[in-house]
Each structure stands twice: as structure tokens, then as C-alpha cells.
Tab-separated table of C-alpha atoms in Angstrom:
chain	number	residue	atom	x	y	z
A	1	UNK	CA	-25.841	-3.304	-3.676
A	2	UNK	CA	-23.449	-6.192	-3.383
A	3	UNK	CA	-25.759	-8.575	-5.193
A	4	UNK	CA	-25.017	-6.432	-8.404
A	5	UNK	CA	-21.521	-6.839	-8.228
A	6	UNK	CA	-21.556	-9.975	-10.041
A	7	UNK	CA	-23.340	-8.515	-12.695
A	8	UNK	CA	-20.603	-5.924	-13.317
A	9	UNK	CA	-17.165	-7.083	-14.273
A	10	UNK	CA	-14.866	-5.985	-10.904
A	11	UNK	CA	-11.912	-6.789	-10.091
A	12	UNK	CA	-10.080	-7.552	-6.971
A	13	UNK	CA	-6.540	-6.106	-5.289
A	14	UNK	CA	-5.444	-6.957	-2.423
A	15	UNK	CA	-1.822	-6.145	-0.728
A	16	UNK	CA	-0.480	-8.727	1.807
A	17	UNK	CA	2.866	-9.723	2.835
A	18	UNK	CA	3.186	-11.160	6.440
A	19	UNK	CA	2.422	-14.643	6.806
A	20	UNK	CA	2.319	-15.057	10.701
A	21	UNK	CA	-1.204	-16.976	10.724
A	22	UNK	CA	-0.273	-19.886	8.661
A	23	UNK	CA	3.433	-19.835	10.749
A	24	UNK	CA	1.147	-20.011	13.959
A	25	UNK	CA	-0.618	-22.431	12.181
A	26	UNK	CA	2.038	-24.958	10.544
A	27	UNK	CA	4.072	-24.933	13.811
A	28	UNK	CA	1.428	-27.252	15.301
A	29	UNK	CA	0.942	-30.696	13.594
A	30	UNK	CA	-1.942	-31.086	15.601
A	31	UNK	CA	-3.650	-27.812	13.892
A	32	UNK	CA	-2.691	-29.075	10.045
A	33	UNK	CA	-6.367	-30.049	8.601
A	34	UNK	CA	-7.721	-30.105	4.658
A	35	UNK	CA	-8.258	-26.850	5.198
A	36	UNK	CA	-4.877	-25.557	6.434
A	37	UNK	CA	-3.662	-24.332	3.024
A	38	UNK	CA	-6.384	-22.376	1.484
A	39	UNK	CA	-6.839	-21.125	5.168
A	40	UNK	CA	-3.253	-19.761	5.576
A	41	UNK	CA	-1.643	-19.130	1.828
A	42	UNK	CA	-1.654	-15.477	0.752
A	43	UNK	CA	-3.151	-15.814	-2.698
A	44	UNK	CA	-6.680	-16.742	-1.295
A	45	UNK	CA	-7.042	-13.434	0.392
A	46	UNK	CA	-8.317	-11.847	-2.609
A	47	UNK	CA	-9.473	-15.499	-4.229
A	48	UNK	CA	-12.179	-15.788	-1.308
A	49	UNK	CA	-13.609	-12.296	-1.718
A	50	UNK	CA	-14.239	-13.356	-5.341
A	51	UNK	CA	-15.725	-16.597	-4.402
A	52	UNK	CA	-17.876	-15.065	-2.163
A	53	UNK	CA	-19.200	-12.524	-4.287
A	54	UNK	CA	-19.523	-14.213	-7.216
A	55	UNK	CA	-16.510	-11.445	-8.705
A	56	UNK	CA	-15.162	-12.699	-12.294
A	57	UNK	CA	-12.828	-9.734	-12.979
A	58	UNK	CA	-9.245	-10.366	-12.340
A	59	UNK	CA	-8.830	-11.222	-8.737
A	60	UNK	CA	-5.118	-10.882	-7.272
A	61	UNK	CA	-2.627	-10.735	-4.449
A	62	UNK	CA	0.122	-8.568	-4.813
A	63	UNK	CA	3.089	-8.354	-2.169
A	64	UNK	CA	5.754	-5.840	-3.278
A	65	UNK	CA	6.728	-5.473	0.602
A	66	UNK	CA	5.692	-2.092	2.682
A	67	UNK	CA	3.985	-0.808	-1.047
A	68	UNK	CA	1.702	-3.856	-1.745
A	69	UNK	CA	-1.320	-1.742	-0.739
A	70	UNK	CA	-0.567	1.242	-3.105
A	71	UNK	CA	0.923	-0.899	-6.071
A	72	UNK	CA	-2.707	-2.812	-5.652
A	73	UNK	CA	-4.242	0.348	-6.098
A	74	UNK	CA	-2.030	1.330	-9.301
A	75	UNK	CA	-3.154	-1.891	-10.965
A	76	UNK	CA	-6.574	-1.230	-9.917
A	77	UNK	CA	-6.095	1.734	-11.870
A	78	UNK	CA	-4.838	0.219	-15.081
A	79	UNK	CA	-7.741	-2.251	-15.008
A	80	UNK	CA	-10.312	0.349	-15.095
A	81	UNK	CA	-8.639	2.611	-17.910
A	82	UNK	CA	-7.862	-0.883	-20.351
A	83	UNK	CA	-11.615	-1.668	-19.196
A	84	UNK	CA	-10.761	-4.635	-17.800
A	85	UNK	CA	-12.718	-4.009	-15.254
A	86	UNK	CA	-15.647	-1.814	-14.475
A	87	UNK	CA	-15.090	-1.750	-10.508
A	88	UNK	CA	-12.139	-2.499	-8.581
A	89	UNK	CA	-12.137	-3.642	-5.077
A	90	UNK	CA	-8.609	-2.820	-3.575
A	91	UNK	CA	-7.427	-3.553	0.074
A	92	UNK	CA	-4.429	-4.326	1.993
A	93	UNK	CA	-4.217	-5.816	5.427
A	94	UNK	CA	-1.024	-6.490	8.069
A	95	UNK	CA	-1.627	-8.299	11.666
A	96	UNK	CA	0.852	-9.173	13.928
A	97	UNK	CA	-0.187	-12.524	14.911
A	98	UNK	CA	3.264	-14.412	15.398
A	99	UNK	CA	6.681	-12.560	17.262
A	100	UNK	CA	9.382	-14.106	14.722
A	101	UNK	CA	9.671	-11.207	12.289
A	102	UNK	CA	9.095	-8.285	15.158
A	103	UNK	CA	12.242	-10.460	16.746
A	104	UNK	CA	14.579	-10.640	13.636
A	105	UNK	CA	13.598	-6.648	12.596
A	106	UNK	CA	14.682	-6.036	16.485
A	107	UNK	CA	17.896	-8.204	15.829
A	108	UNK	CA	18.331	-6.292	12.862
A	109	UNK	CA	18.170	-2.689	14.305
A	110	UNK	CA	15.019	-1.840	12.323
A	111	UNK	CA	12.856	-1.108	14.851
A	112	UNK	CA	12.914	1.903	17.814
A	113	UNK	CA	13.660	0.517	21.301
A	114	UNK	CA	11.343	3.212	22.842
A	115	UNK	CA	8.220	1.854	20.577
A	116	UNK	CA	7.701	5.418	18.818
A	117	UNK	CA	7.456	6.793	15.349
A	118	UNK	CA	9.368	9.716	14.892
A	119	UNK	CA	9.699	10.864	11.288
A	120	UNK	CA	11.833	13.210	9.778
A	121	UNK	CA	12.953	14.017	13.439
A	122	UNK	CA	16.677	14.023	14.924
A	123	UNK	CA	15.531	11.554	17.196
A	124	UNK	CA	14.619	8.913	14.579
A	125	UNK	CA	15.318	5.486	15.603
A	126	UNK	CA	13.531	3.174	14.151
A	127	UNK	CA	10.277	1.986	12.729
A	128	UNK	CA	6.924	0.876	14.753
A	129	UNK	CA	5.374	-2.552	13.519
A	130	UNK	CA	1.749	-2.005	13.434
A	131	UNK	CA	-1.608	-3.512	12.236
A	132	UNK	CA	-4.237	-2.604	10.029
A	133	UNK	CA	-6.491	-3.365	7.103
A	134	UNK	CA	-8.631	-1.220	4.814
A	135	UNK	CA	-10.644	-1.249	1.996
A	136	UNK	CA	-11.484	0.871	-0.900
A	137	UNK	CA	-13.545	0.870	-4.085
A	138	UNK	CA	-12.372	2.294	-7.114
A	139	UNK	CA	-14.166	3.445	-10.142
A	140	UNK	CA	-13.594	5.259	-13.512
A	141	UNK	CA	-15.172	9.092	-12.205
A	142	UNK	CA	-17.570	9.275	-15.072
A	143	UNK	CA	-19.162	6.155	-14.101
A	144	UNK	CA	-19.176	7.076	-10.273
A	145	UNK	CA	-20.388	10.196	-11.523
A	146	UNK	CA	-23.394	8.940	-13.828
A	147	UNK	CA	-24.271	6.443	-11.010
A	148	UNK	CA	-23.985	9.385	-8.553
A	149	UNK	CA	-22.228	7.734	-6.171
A	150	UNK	CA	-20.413	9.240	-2.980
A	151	UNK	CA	-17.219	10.274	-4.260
A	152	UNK	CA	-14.076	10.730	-1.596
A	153	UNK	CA	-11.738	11.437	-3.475
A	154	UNK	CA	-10.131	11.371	-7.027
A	155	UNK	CA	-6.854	9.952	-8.058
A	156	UNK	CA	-4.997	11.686	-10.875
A	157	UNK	CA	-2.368	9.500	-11.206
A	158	UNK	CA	-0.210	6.837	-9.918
A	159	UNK	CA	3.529	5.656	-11.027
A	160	UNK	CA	5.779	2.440	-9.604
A	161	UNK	CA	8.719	1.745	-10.350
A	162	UNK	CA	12.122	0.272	-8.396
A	163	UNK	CA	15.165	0.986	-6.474
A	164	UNK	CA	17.162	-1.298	-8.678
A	165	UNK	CA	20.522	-1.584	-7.069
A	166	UNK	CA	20.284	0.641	-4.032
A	167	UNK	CA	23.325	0.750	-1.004
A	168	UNK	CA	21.198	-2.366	-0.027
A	169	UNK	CA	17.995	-4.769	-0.016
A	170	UNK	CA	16.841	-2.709	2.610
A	171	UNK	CA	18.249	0.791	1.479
A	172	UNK	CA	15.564	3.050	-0.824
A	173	UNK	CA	17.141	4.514	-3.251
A	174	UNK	CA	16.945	8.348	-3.695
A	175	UNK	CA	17.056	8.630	-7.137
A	176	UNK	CA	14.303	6.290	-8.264
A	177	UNK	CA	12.604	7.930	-5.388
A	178	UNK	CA	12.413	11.379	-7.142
A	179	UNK	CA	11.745	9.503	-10.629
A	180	UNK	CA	9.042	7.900	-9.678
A	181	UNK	CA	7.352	11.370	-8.368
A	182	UNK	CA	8.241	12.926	-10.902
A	183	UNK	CA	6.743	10.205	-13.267
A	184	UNK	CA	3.475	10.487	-11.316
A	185	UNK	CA	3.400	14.046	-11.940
A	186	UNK	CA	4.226	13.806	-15.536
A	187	UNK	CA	1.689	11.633	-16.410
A	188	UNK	CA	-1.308	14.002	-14.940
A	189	UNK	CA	0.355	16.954	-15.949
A	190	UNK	CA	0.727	17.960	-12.437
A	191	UNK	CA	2.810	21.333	-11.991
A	192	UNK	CA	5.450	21.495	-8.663
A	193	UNK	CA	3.755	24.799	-7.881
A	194	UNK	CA	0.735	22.975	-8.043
A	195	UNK	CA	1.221	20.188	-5.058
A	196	UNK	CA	0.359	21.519	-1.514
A	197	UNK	CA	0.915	18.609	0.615
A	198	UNK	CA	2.460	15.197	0.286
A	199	UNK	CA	2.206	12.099	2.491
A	200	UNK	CA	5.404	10.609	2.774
A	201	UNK	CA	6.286	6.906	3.845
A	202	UNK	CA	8.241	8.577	6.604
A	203	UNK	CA	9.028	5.373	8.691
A	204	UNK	CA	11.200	7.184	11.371
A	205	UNK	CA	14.519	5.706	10.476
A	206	UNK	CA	17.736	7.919	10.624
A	207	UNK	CA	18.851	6.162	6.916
A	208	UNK	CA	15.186	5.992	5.192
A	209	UNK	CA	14.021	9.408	5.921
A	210	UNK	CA	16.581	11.378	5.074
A	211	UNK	CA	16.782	9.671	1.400
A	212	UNK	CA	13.626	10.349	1.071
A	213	UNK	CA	13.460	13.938	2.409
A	214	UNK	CA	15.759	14.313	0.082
A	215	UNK	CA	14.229	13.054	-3.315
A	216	UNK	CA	11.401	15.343	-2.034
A	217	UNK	CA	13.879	18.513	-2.342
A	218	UNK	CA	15.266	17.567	-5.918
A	219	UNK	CA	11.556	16.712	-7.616
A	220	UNK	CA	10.393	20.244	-5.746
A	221	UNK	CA	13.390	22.462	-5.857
A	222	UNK	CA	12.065	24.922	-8.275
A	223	UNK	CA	9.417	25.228	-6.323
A	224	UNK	CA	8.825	29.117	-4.625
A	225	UNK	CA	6.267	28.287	-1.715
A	226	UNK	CA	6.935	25.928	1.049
A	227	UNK	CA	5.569	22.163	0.913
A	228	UNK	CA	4.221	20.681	4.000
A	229	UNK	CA	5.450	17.119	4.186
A	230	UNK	CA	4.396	14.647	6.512
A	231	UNK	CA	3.722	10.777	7.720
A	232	UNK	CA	0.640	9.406	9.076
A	233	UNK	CA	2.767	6.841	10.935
A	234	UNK	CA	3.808	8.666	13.484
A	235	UNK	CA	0.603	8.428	14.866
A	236	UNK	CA	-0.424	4.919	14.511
A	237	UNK	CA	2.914	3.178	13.339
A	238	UNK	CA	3.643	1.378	10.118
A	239	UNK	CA	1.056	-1.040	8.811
A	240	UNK	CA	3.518	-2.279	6.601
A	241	UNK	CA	1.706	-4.100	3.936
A	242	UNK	CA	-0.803	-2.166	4.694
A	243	UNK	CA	0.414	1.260	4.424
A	244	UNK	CA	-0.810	3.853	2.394
């Protein structure tokens, strides 16, 4: 129940980076109140969910671009092993509210003309801006266990790191592509042999995808069976800070 929360030390994640709202918002004198700052600045989007719910666990915003959502969730994840928090809520939201930054990714080739995703394919042109949010609750498994909660799914382990100096701001870099996989892995114990399927960012660019196609083949090269690979954006677009 969420009147219990308070009584439990949790923590709260969130991943945001676009900012259209308050640009919507701060382009209007007429629409700048007392209550235009709180109402459009990124950091309350995880301050208000504490507020509300009386949270006293850490309580932050975290924008590291198109991997806020999943580098909210790896902090999430330290909290609860250090025990610095018992329950973690984690989200990440992205909404298309203003056309400035569609306009300047379209002005800088980043997006596809025809308005499709199409990842790891020949055709790959370009990236589709989409929206989204989503929420998740994270717990240690032996406490979701003894509480007998419903469990979705368990994460072994998580690993960030950075491209450092790539061919470009905008370029990933292959090589601490495959290290940070291969971090992840190391720190569960996971086996190559052992990985079935993975989810790739896969944004549908002819530069992005093949760097990371490739960092997939060097971490998984010793690796006998075939390994499915694919992108969930190709069938609703990239949520950007959102994604994942």
C-alpha cells in the first residue's frame, strides 16, 4: 500500500532529459507565474513524487542523454545493495511537447525522412523521436520474496560506463561498448554461452548500429550458437530519455 511507503526508506530515480514544457512555457511572458520554475525544471520530477509520498530515501534526477532511464535503474541498484534504500522507485519519461529539437536533429541528419525505425537494416536512415514514460519498482529479491510480492523479473546485473573520446559527441564508441557488456557479465558471472537474447539500443542509424552490431560480435565471438539480437524501437520509435 502506498501509505506504507513512508514508513520504509525508498528511494526515487527518475531519467529525464528534454525540456520542451518549460521552453513552451518561458517563451510566453504572459505564462511566467511563482510557480513556473518548480513547474518546468527537471530536478522536481523525482522531488514531487517524494513530496507527495512522504519518500525520505534519496530522491534524484539523472539525465545521462538516451541512457538516463537505465543508468536510474543502475543506481537504483546500488542503493538497495549499500542499503540505502529498502525500495526504489525508478522511472523515466520523454514527451514531445515543443518542435525545436525534432527541427535541429532534422537539420542535423539524425532523424529518417520517411518517419521509420529500421534497425540493423541496409535501409537505416535515421532515428524516430518518440514519447513515453514508465515506471518500475525495484527491490532486493529476498525481500520481494519474504513479502511475496509479484515478481517480473530479476536483474543480475547492471554496468555504465563511457565512450570517452569517441569519432564524436554524437559517435558511440565500439570499444567501451563491448567493455561495458562485458563488465555486466563479469560482475554476475554470466557465461557468453549462457545469454540467449539481447535488446539492443538499435536506433536505426547507418553509423550507430553498425558500432554497435559490432561490439556485440567481439563480447560474443567465442560464442558456438547463434544470438538473436534485436530493438524494440522499431516498433514504437525511440523514447529517448526514456528508453530502455
Amino acid at each position: 500500500p502506498i501509505d506504507k511507503l513512508s514508513k520504509i526508506t525508498t528511494s526515487v530515480y527518475i531519467g529525464i532529459s528534454s525540456f520542451d514544457y518549460g521552453v513552451r512555457l518561458q517563451s510566453n511572458e504572459d505564462t511566467i507565474d511563482s510557480y513556473l520554475g518548480t513547474g518546468t525544471l527537471l530536478s522536481p520530477a523525482a522531488g514531487r513524487i517524494s513530496y507527495f509520498l512522504n519518500l525520505t530515501g534519496p530522491s534524484m534526477v539523472i539525465d545521462t542523454a538516451c541512457s538516463s532511464s537505465l543508468v536510474s535503474i543502475h543506481q537504483a541498484i546500488m542503493s538497495l545493495r549499500s542499503h540505502e534504500s529498502d525500495i526504489s522507485i525508478v522511472g523515466g519519461v520523454g514527451l514531445l511537447l515543443e518542435p525545436s529539437l525534432s527541427i535541429c536533429f532534422s537539420k542535423a541528419t539524425m532523424l529518417s525522412p520517411d518517419g521509420k525505425c529500421k534497425t540493423f537494416d541496409d535501409s537505416a536512415n535515421g532515428y524516430v523521436r518518440s514519447e513515453g514514460c514508465a515506471v518500475i519498482i525495484l527491490k532486493r529479491l529476498s525481500d520481494a520474496i519474504k513479502n511475496k510480492d509479484n515478481i517480473h523479473g530479476v536483474i543480475i546485473s547492471s554496468a555504465v560506463n563511457q565512450d570517452g573520446a569517441s569519432g564524436g559527441l554524437t559517435i558511440p564508441s565500439g570499444l567501451s561498448q563491448a567493455k561495458v557488456i562485458q563488465q555486466a557479465m563479469l560482475n554476475s558471472s554470466i557465461k557468453v554461452a549462457e545469454v540467449d537474447y539481447v535488446e539492443a539500443h538499435g536506433t536505426g542509424t547507418s553509423l550507430g548500429d553498425p558500432i554497435e552490431i559490432n561490439a556485440l560480435g567481439e563480447v560474443f565471438r567465442d560464442r558456438n550458437l547463434k544470438l538473436k539480437v534485436g530493438s524494440v524501437k522499431t516498433n514504437i520509435g525511440h523514447l529517448e530519455a526514456c528508453s530502455g
